[in-house]
Amino acid sequence: MAGAAKSGHQLQLLDFWVSPFGQRCRIALDEKGLPYEYLEQDLANKSELLLRSNPVHKKIPVLLHAGRPVCESLIILHYLDEAFPSSAPLLPAGDAYARAQARFWADYVDKKVYECGTRLWKLKGEPQAQAVAEMLDILRTLDGALGDGREFFGGAAFGLADVALAPFTSWFHAYERFGGFSVEEECPRLAAWAKRCAQRPSVAKNVTPPEKVYDFICGLKKRFGIE
Amino acid sequence: MASPPPPVKLLGTFASLPVHRAEAALRIKGVPYELILEDLKNKSELLLTHNPVHKKVPVLLHGDRAVCESLVILEYIDEAFDGPPLLPADPYDRATARFWAHFIDTKCSRPIWLSVWAEGDRQREALREVKQNLALLEAQLEGKRFFGGDSIGYLDLAACGLAHWIGVIAESGGVSLDTLMSDAEFPNLRRWAAEYVSDEAVRLCLPDRDRLLAYHMANVDKNKERAKSM
């Protein structure tokens, strides 16, 4: 729910339209019903506000809460849960083990998916084949983590791990095309989970359509001079 | 009559920094635990069963629960057990602590390694980066005894490498700690490091310095090779 936030929550999000990391934050804000001001950033020409708000990494997303910056998407998700405790929680209250498992999987997504995916579309020959093999391993691991009969990673409730991975479901299509595999065939549970996520208004609204992600990557490849 | 609390075990290895983070957290909280040492060249069934994804240490076993990844373990220990809090109470302070822990985990190790084991320009560039990183952490300590304030907390544990391992790694490569983290440039960090390693709870689970040095010295050639491919 975007809109100028002059009073009340005073939340702003410095972001880039196609960023899956930024989309995690948008999904979380919508799930929690928190109004915020979306501020699209030009990453080729970074604004004073971005550089001032994230001097260490100079990256999006950055959440500004009454002007104070919070950086790193998973840290932003934790912050939203803790600063707005009456809103829909991303982590189950009072269950330390469930919280640890959610954090483990969110961390796994962070460490593995984007980096491997980048190698998959950027590289060729043997290094690309290796990236494809690794991506299949990652997706099968996530498929296994879902197991049978679980709606979301934490069970019945859409939570931290789901929010961490949901934006990447749009990137699956690109990975499939560049990698020559089918997520539906290799990881049916993950594919079913992705469909369930896509039905949530917060996800449907904030995640870039797969074809647009594919076009974006093709644009990057042209720019980097990769066939 | 209440049933006894479920047993706590920690799978670890001697030289491991992430294992120390978890052990120190348990000690600070006053949680009794059993340390099970793993041979990483011959991983046990216990380790492979409870960390099938990464197959690494540390793994915290709490009854029939298994928690992996040291920073995830720290948050679990903070939430599952009573005792002094590891993370601050305020959400913004918590975000700040997590930010710097993530920074340490993702940005600090590689330049430190290269500043010791790389050569020529690569080494000089790495050293520049190490000092830039340390300057940021130095500023976080301004006016504070520990990153966590008056007592050791989550970020101190996350930063333990700078209190103990950095000097050993440097020495194993024939580099002085003063080259990386001098007293003159980083007085807060050096003071913090001395306080950290002499803390009651930490002291008891910090790997012996001489043994740790011997461990790193035994891998000199491997370390140089690793730096080349980094």
XYZ file of C-alpha atoms in Angstrom, chain A residues 56-57 68-72 75 78-79 82-83 96-97 99-100 103-105 107-108 111, chain B residues 53-54 65-69 72 75-76 79-80 91-92 94-95 98-100 102-103 107:
44
model
C 28.604 1.017 3.949
C 27.074 -0.947 1.067
C 16.389 6.291 10.451
C 17.794 3.775 7.961
C 17.604 -0.007 8.255
C 19.652 -1.894 5.641
C 19.754 -5.505 4.377
C 17.260 -7.372 8.708
C 13.063 -8.661 11.355
C 12.843 -4.959 12.137
C 9.800 -6.179 16.043
C 8.899 -2.507 15.566
C 12.243 -20.260 19.347
C 12.783 -23.400 17.275
C 11.968 -19.029 14.431
C 15.408 -20.638 14.107
C 15.934 -17.916 9.866
C 17.975 -20.882 8.649
C 16.004 -21.137 5.410
C 19.722 -17.408 5.309
C 20.002 -20.359 2.898
C 23.538 -17.387 0.525
C 22.291 -29.027 4.086
C 25.696 -27.524 4.928
C 16.047 -29.956 17.867
C 18.998 -29.124 15.640
C 19.983 -25.520 14.926
C 22.640 -24.648 12.339
C 24.542 -21.495 11.266
C 21.011 -18.315 13.809
C 19.459 -15.856 18.252
C 18.040 -19.263 19.193
C 15.281 -16.850 22.795
C 15.228 -20.410 24.128
C 14.203 -2.992 17.603
C 16.483 -0.391 15.993
C 18.741 -5.034 17.250
C 18.761 -4.141 13.558
C 22.443 -7.681 13.073
C 23.712 -5.306 10.374
C 27.257 -5.277 11.746
C 26.240 -9.551 8.737
C 28.938 -7.079 7.660
C 32.905 -8.541 4.188
